[in-house]
Amino acid sequence: QVQLVESGGGLVQAGGSLRLSCAASGRTFSSYAMGWFRQAPGKEREFVAAISWSGGSTYYADSVKGRFTISRDNAKNTVYLQMNSLKPEDTAVYYCAADLLFSDYDSEYDYWGQGTQVTVSS
């Protein structure tokens, strides 16, 4: 069992930056691949970024490539999402998720956090 708690969301102007954190409970955090997903009002949840259990592999949605960076610190049981050059279309609730498989499909992920709101004003 893995419990996930996101933090770091907020209101930022377009062009600004935020860093999201996702703290995980459990001693097996380092066994899990981690993903970030987001859901905007009236839209389906979409993949943002994923990182393998070791941190050696990462994968990004085209819409965030070059602007967002996913990373993890297994000693701290935490995964991060550094978001730069934010755009109004990045406004959404951001969720972190954990799974044993490295994937960009939300259906693959077994554990989810409660989400953190990111709002980007124009």
Coordinates of N, CA, C and O in Angstrom, one line a residue:
Q1 N 0.8 -1.2 0.0 CA 0.0 0.0 0.0 C 0.9 1.2 0.0 O 1.8 1.3 0.8
V2 N 0.5 2.2 -0.8 CA 1.3 3.5 -0.9 C 0.3 4.6 -0.8 O -0.8 4.6 -1.5
Q3 N 0.5 5.5 0.1 CA -0.3 6.7 0.2 C 0.5 7.9 -0.3 O 1.7 8.1 0.0
L4 N -0.2 8.7 -1.1 CA 0.5 9.9 -1.8 C -0.2 11.2 -1.4 O -1.4 11.3 -1.4
V5 N 0.6 12.2 -1.1 CA 0.1 13.5 -0.8 C 0.9 14.6 -1.6 O 2.1 14.7 -1.5
E6 N 0.1 15.3 -2.4 CA 0.7 16.3 -3.3 C 0.7 17.7 -2.5 O -0.2 17.9 -1.7
S7 N 1.6 18.5 -2.9 CA 1.7 19.9 -2.4 C 2.4 20.7 -3.4 O 3.0 20.2 -4.3
G8 N 2.3 22.1 -3.2 CA 3.0 23.0 -4.0 C 2.2 23.7 -5.1 O 2.7 24.6 -5.8
G9 N 0.9 23.4 -5.2 CA 0.1 24.0 -6.2 C -0.2 25.5 -5.7 O 0.1 25.9 -4.6
G10 N -0.8 26.2 -6.6 CA -1.2 27.6 -6.3 C -1.5 28.4 -7.5 O -1.7 27.8 -8.6
L11 N -1.5 29.7 -7.4 CA -1.9 30.6 -8.4 C -0.6 31.3 -8.9 O 0.2 31.8 -8.1
V12 N -0.3 31.3 -10.2 CA 0.9 31.9 -10.7 C 0.5 32.6 -12.1 O -0.4 32.2 -12.8
Q13 N 1.3 33.6 -12.4 CA 1.1 34.3 -13.7 C 1.7 33.5 -14.8 O 2.7 32.7 -14.6
A14 N 1.2 33.7 -16.0 CA 1.7 33.0 -17.2 C 3.2 33.4 -17.3 O 3.6 34.5 -17.0
G15 N 4.0 32.4 -17.6 CA 5.5 32.6 -17.7 C 6.2 32.2 -16.4 O 7.4 32.1 -16.3
G16 N 5.4 32.1 -15.3 CA 6.0 31.8 -14.0 C 6.3 30.3 -13.8 O 6.2 29.5 -14.7
S17 N 6.7 30.0 -12.6 CA 7.1 28.6 -12.3 C 6.5 28.1 -11.0 O 6.2 28.9 -10.1
L18 N 6.3 26.8 -10.9 CA 5.9 26.2 -9.6 C 6.6 24.9 -9.6 O 6.9 24.3 -10.6
R19 N 6.8 24.4 -8.3 CA 7.3 23.0 -8.1 C 6.3 22.3 -7.3 O 6.1 22.6 -6.1
L20 N 5.8 21.2 -7.8 CA 4.9 20.3 -7.1 C 5.7 19.2 -6.5 O 6.7 18.7 -7.0
S21 N 5.3 18.8 -5.3 CA 5.9 17.7 -4.6 C 4.8 16.6 -4.3 O 3.7 17.0 -4.1
C22 N 5.3 15.4 -4.3 CA 4.4 14.3 -3.9 C 5.1 13.4 -2.9 O 6.1 12.8 -3.3
A23 N 4.7 13.4 -1.7 CA 5.3 12.6 -0.6 C 4.6 11.3 -0.5 O 3.4 11.2 -0.4
A24 N 5.3 10.2 -0.5 CA 4.8 8.9 -0.4 C 5.1 8.2 0.9 O 6.2 8.4 1.5
S25 N 4.1 7.5 1.4 CA 4.4 6.7 2.6 C 4.8 5.3 2.2 O 4.5 4.9 1.0
G26 N 5.4 4.5 3.1 CA 5.7 3.2 2.8 C 7.2 3.0 2.4 O 7.8 3.9 1.8
R27 N 7.7 1.9 2.8 CA 9.2 1.6 2.6 C 9.5 1.2 1.2 O 10.6 1.0 0.9
T28 N 8.5 0.9 0.3 CA 8.7 0.4 -1.0 C 8.6 1.4 -2.1 O 8.5 1.1 -3.2
F29 N 8.7 2.7 -1.7 CA 8.6 3.8 -2.7 C 9.5 3.6 -3.8 O 9.2 3.8 -5.0
S30 N 10.7 3.2 -3.5 CA 11.8 3.1 -4.6 C 11.5 2.0 -5.6 O 12.2 1.9 -6.6
S31 N 10.5 1.2 -5.3 CA 10.1 0.1 -6.2 C 9.1 0.5 -7.3 O 8.9 -0.2 -8.2
Y32 N 8.5 1.7 -7.1 CA 7.5 2.2 -7.9 C 7.9 3.2 -8.9 O 8.7 4.2 -8.6
A33 N 7.4 3.1 -10.1 CA 7.4 4.2 -11.1 C 6.4 5.2 -10.6 O 5.4 4.9 -10.0
M34 N 6.6 6.5 -10.9 CA 5.7 7.5 -10.5 C 5.3 8.4 -11.7 O 6.1 8.6 -12.6
G35 N 4.1 8.8 -11.7 CA 3.6 9.6 -12.8 C 2.9 10.9 -12.2 O 2.4 10.9 -11.1
W36 N 2.8 11.9 -13.1 CA 2.0 13.1 -12.8 C 0.9 13.1 -13.9 O 1.3 13.0 -15.1
F37 N -0.3 13.4 -13.5 CA -1.4 13.6 -14.4 C -2.1 14.9 -14.0 O -1.9 15.4 -13.0
R38 N -3.0 15.3 -14.9 CA -3.7 16.5 -14.6 C -5.1 16.5 -15.2 O -5.3 15.8 -16.2
Q39 N -6.0 17.2 -14.6 CA -7.4 17.2 -15.1 C -7.9 18.7 -15.0 O -8.0 19.2 -13.9
A40 N -8.2 19.2 -16.2 CA -8.8 20.6 -16.2 C -10.3 20.4 -16.2 O -10.9 19.4 -16.5
P41 N -11.0 21.5 -15.8 CA -12.5 21.4 -15.7 C -13.1 21.1 -17.0 O -12.8 21.6 -18.1
G42 N -14.0 20.1 -17.0 CA -14.7 19.7 -18.2 C -13.9 18.8 -19.1 O -14.3 18.5 -20.2
K43 N -12.7 18.5 -18.7 CA -11.8 17.7 -19.6 C -11.4 16.3 -18.9 O -11.5 16.2 -17.7
E44 N -11.0 15.4 -19.7 CA -10.5 14.1 -19.1 C -9.1 14.3 -18.5 O -8.4 15.2 -18.9
R45 N -8.8 13.4 -17.6 CA -7.5 13.4 -17.0 C -6.5 13.0 -18.1 O -6.7 12.2 -18.9
E46 N -5.3 13.7 -18.1 CA -4.3 13.5 -19.1 C -3.0 13.3 -18.4 O -2.7 13.8 -17.4
F47 N -2.1 12.6 -19.1 CA -0.8 12.3 -18.7 C 0.1 13.5 -18.8 O 0.0 14.3 -19.8
V48 N 1.0 13.7 -17.8 CA 1.9 14.8 -17.9 C 3.3 14.3 -18.0 O 4.1 14.7 -18.9
A49 N 3.7 13.5 -17.0 CA 5.1 13.0 -17.0 C 5.2 11.8 -16.1 O 4.4 11.5 -15.3
A50 N 6.2 11.0 -16.4 CA 6.5 9.8 -15.6 C 8.0 9.6 -15.4 O 8.8 10.0 -16.2
I51 N 8.3 8.9 -14.3 CA 9.7 8.6 -14.0 C 9.8 7.2 -13.5 O 8.9 6.7 -12.8
S52 N 10.8 6.5 -13.9 CA 11.0 5.1 -13.5 C 11.4 5.0 -12.1 O 11.8 6.0 -11.4
W53 N 11.5 3.8 -11.5 CA 11.7 3.6 -10.1 C 13.1 4.2 -9.7 O 13.3 4.7 -8.6
S54 N 14.1 4.1 -10.6 CA 15.4 4.5 -10.3 C 15.6 6.0 -10.7 O 16.6 6.6 -10.3
G55 N 14.7 6.5 -11.4 CA 14.9 7.9 -11.9 C 15.7 8.0 -13.2 O 15.9 9.0 -13.8
G56 N 16.1 6.8 -13.7 CA 16.9 6.8 -14.9 C 16.2 7.0 -16.2 O 16.8 7.4 -17.2
S57 N 14.9 6.8 -16.2 CA 14.1 7.1 -17.4 C 12.9 8.0 -17.0 O 12.3 7.9 -16.0
T58 N 12.7 8.9 -18.0 CA 11.6 9.9 -17.8 C 10.8 9.9 -19.1 O 11.4 9.6 -20.2
Y59 N 9.6 10.4 -19.1 CA 8.8 10.5 -20.3 C 7.8 11.6 -20.1 O 7.3 11.8 -19.0
Y60 N 7.6 12.4 -21.1 CA 6.8 13.6 -21.0 C 5.7 13.7 -22.1 O 6.0 13.2 -23.2
A61 N 4.6 14.3 -21.7 CA 3.6 14.6 -22.8 C 4.2 15.7 -23.7 O 5.0 16.6 -23.2
D62 N 3.8 15.7 -24.9 CA 4.4 16.7 -25.8 C 4.1 18.1 -25.4 O 4.8 19.1 -25.6
S63 N 2.9 18.3 -24.8 CA 2.5 19.6 -24.4 C 3.3 20.3 -23.3 O 3.3 21.5 -23.1
V64 N 4.1 19.5 -22.5 CA 4.9 20.0 -21.5 C 6.4 19.8 -21.7 O 7.2 20.3 -20.9
K65 N 6.8 19.1 -22.7 CA 8.2 18.8 -23.0 C 9.0 20.0 -23.1 O 8.6 21.0 -23.8
G66 N 10.1 20.1 -22.4 CA 11.0 21.3 -22.5 C 10.6 22.3 -21.5 O 11.4 23.3 -21.2
R67 N 9.4 22.2 -20.8 CA 9.0 23.2 -19.8 C 8.9 22.5 -18.4 O 9.2 23.2 -17.4
F68 N 8.5 21.3 -18.4 CA 8.4 20.6 -17.1 C 9.5 19.5 -16.9 O 9.9 18.9 -17.9
T69 N 9.9 19.3 -15.7 CA 10.9 18.3 -15.3 C 10.4 17.5 -14.2 O 10.1 18.0 -13.1
I70 N 10.4 16.2 -14.3 CA 10.0 15.3 -13.3 C 11.3 14.7 -12.7 O 12.3 14.4 -13.4
S71 N 11.3 14.6 -11.3 CA 12.5 14.0 -10.7 C 12.0 13.3 -9.4 O 10.9 13.5 -9.0
R72 N 12.9 12.6 -8.8 CA 12.5 11.9 -7.5 C 13.7 11.8 -6.6 O 14.9 11.8 -7.1
D73 N 13.4 11.7 -5.3 CA 14.4 11.5 -4.3 C 14.0 10.3 -3.5 O 13.1 10.5 -2.6
N74 N 14.5 9.2 -3.8 CA 14.0 7.9 -3.1 C 14.4 7.9 -1.6 O 13.7 7.3 -0.8
A75 N 15.4 8.7 -1.2 CA 15.7 8.8 0.2 C 14.7 9.5 1.0 O 14.5 9.3 2.2
K76 N 14.0 10.4 0.3 CA 13.0 11.3 0.9 C 11.6 10.8 0.5 O 10.6 11.4 0.9
N77 N 11.5 9.7 -0.2 CA 10.1 9.2 -0.7 C 9.3 10.3 -1.3 O 8.1 10.4 -1.1
T78 N 9.9 11.0 -2.2 CA 9.3 12.2 -2.8 C 9.6 12.2 -4.3 O 10.7 12.0 -4.7
V79 N 8.5 12.6 -5.0 CA 8.7 12.9 -6.5 C 8.3 14.3 -6.7 O 7.4 14.9 -6.0
Y80 N 9.0 15.0 -7.6 CA 8.8 16.4 -7.9 C 8.3 16.6 -9.4 O 8.6 15.8 -10.2
L81 N 7.7 17.7 -9.6 CA 7.4 18.2 -10.9 C 7.7 19.7 -11.0 O 7.0 20.5 -10.4
Q82 N 8.8 20.0 -11.6 CA 9.2 21.4 -11.8 C 8.5 21.9 -13.0 O 8.7 21.4 -14.1
M83 N 7.7 23.0 -12.9 CA 7.0 23.5 -14.0 C 7.4 24.9 -14.3 O 7.3 25.8 -13.4
N84 N 8.0 25.1 -15.4 CA 8.5 26.4 -15.9 C 7.7 26.9 -17.1 O 7.0 26.1 -17.7
S85 N 7.8 28.2 -17.3 CA 7.1 28.8 -18.5 C 5.6 28.4 -18.5 O 5.1 28.0 -19.6
L86 N 5.0 28.5 -17.4 CA 3.6 28.1 -17.3 C 2.7 28.9 -18.2 O 2.9 30.1 -18.4
K87 N 1.7 28.2 -18.7 CA 0.7 28.8 -19.6 C -0.7 28.6 -19.0 O -0.9 27.7 -18.2
P88 N -1.6 29.5 -19.4 CA -3.0 29.3 -18.8 C -3.6 28.0 -19.1 O -4.3 27.5 -18.3
E89 N -3.2 27.3 -20.2 CA -3.7 26.0 -20.5 C -3.1 24.9 -19.6 O -3.6 23.8 -19.7
D90 N -2.2 25.3 -18.8 CA -1.7 24.3 -17.8 C -2.5 24.3 -16.5 O -2.3 23.4 -15.6
T91 N -3.5 25.2 -16.4 CA -4.4 25.2 -15.3 C -5.2 23.9 -15.2 O -5.8 23.4 -16.1
A92 N -5.1 23.2 -14.0 CA -5.7 21.9 -13.8 C -5.4 21.5 -12.3 O -4.6 22.1 -11.6
V93 N -6.1 20.4 -12.0 CA -5.7 19.7 -10.7 C -4.7 18.7 -11.1 O -4.9 17.9 -12.1
Y94 N -3.6 18.7 -10.4 CA -2.5 17.8 -10.7 C -2.4 16.7 -9.7 O -2.5 17.0 -8.5
Y95 N -2.3 15.5 -10.2 CA -2.3 14.3 -9.4 C -1.0 13.5 -9.6 O -0.5 13.4 -10.7
C96 N -0.4 13.0 -8.5 CA 0.7 12.1 -8.7 C 0.1 10.7 -8.5 O -0.9 10.5 -7.8
A97 N 0.8 9.7 -9.0 CA 0.3 8.3 -9.0 C 1.5 7.4 -9.0 O 2.6 7.8 -9.5
A98 N 1.3 6.2 -8.5 CA 2.4 5.2 -8.3 C 2.0 3.9 -8.9 O 0.8 3.5 -8.8
D99 N 2.9 3.2 -9.6 CA 2.7 1.9 -10.1 C 4.0 1.2 -10.3 O 5.0 1.8 -10.5
L100 N 3.9 -0.1 -10.3 CA 5.1 -0.9 -10.5 C 5.6 -0.8 -12.0 O 6.8 -1.1 -12.2
L101 N 4.7 -0.4 -12.9 CA 5.1 -0.3 -14.3 C 5.3 1.1 -14.6 O 4.6 2.0 -14.2
F102 N 6.3 1.4 -15.5 CA 6.6 2.7 -16.0 C 5.7 2.9 -17.2 O 5.8 2.3 -18.3
S103 N 4.7 3.8 -17.1 CA 3.6 4.0 -18.1 C 3.1 5.4 -18.2 O 3.2 6.2 -17.2
D104 N 2.5 5.7 -19.3 CA 1.8 7.0 -19.5 C 0.3 6.8 -19.5 O -0.5 7.7 -19.8
Y105 N -0.2 5.6 -19.2 CA -1.6 5.3 -19.1 C -2.1 5.4 -17.7 O -1.7 4.6 -16.8
D106 N -3.1 6.2 -17.4 CA -3.6 6.4 -16.1 C -4.2 5.1 -15.5 O -4.2 4.8 -14.3
S107 N -4.8 4.3 -16.4 CA -5.4 3.0 -16.0 C -4.4 2.0 -15.4 O -4.8 1.1 -14.7
E108 N -3.1 2.3 -15.7 CA -2.1 1.3 -15.2 C -1.7 1.6 -13.7 O -1.2 0.8 -13.0
Y109 N -2.0 2.8 -13.3 CA -1.6 3.3 -11.9 C -2.5 2.8 -10.8 O -3.8 3.0 -10.9
D110 N -2.0 2.3 -9.8 CA -2.8 1.7 -8.7 C -3.0 2.7 -7.6 O -4.0 2.6 -6.9
Y111 N -2.1 3.6 -7.4 CA -2.2 4.5 -6.2 C -2.2 5.9 -6.7 O -1.4 6.3 -7.5
W112 N -3.1 6.7 -6.1 CA -3.3 8.1 -6.5 C -3.3 9.1 -5.2 O -3.8 8.7 -4.2
G113 N -2.8 10.3 -5.4 CA -3.0 11.3 -4.4 C -4.3 12.0 -4.6 O -5.1 11.7 -5.5
Q114 N -4.5 13.0 -3.7 CA -5.8 13.7 -3.7 C -5.8 14.9 -4.7 O -6.9 15.4 -5.0
G115 N -4.6 15.3 -5.2 CA -4.5 16.3 -6.2 C -4.2 17.7 -5.5 O -4.5 17.9 -4.4
T116 N -3.6 18.5 -6.4 CA -3.3 19.9 -5.9 C -3.6 20.8 -7.1 O -3.3 20.5 -8.3
Q117 N -4.3 21.9 -6.8 CA -4.7 22.8 -7.9 C -3.6 23.8 -8.3 O -2.9 24.4 -7.5
V118 N -3.5 23.8 -9.6 CA -2.5 24.8 -10.3 C -3.4 25.7 -11.1 O -4.1 25.2 -12.0
T119 N -3.3 27.0 -10.9 CA -4.0 28.0 -11.7 C -3.0 29.0 -12.3 O -2.2 29.6 -11.5
V120 N -3.0 29.1 -13.6 CA -2.1 30.0 -14.3 C -3.0 31.1 -14.9 O -3.8 30.9 -15.8
S121 N -2.7 32.4 -14.5 CA -3.5 33.5 -15.0 C -2.7 34.1 -16.2 O -1.5 34.1 -16.2
S122 N -3.5 34.7 -17.1 CA -3.0 35.3 -18.3 C -2.7 36.8 -18.1 O -3.0 37.4 -17.1

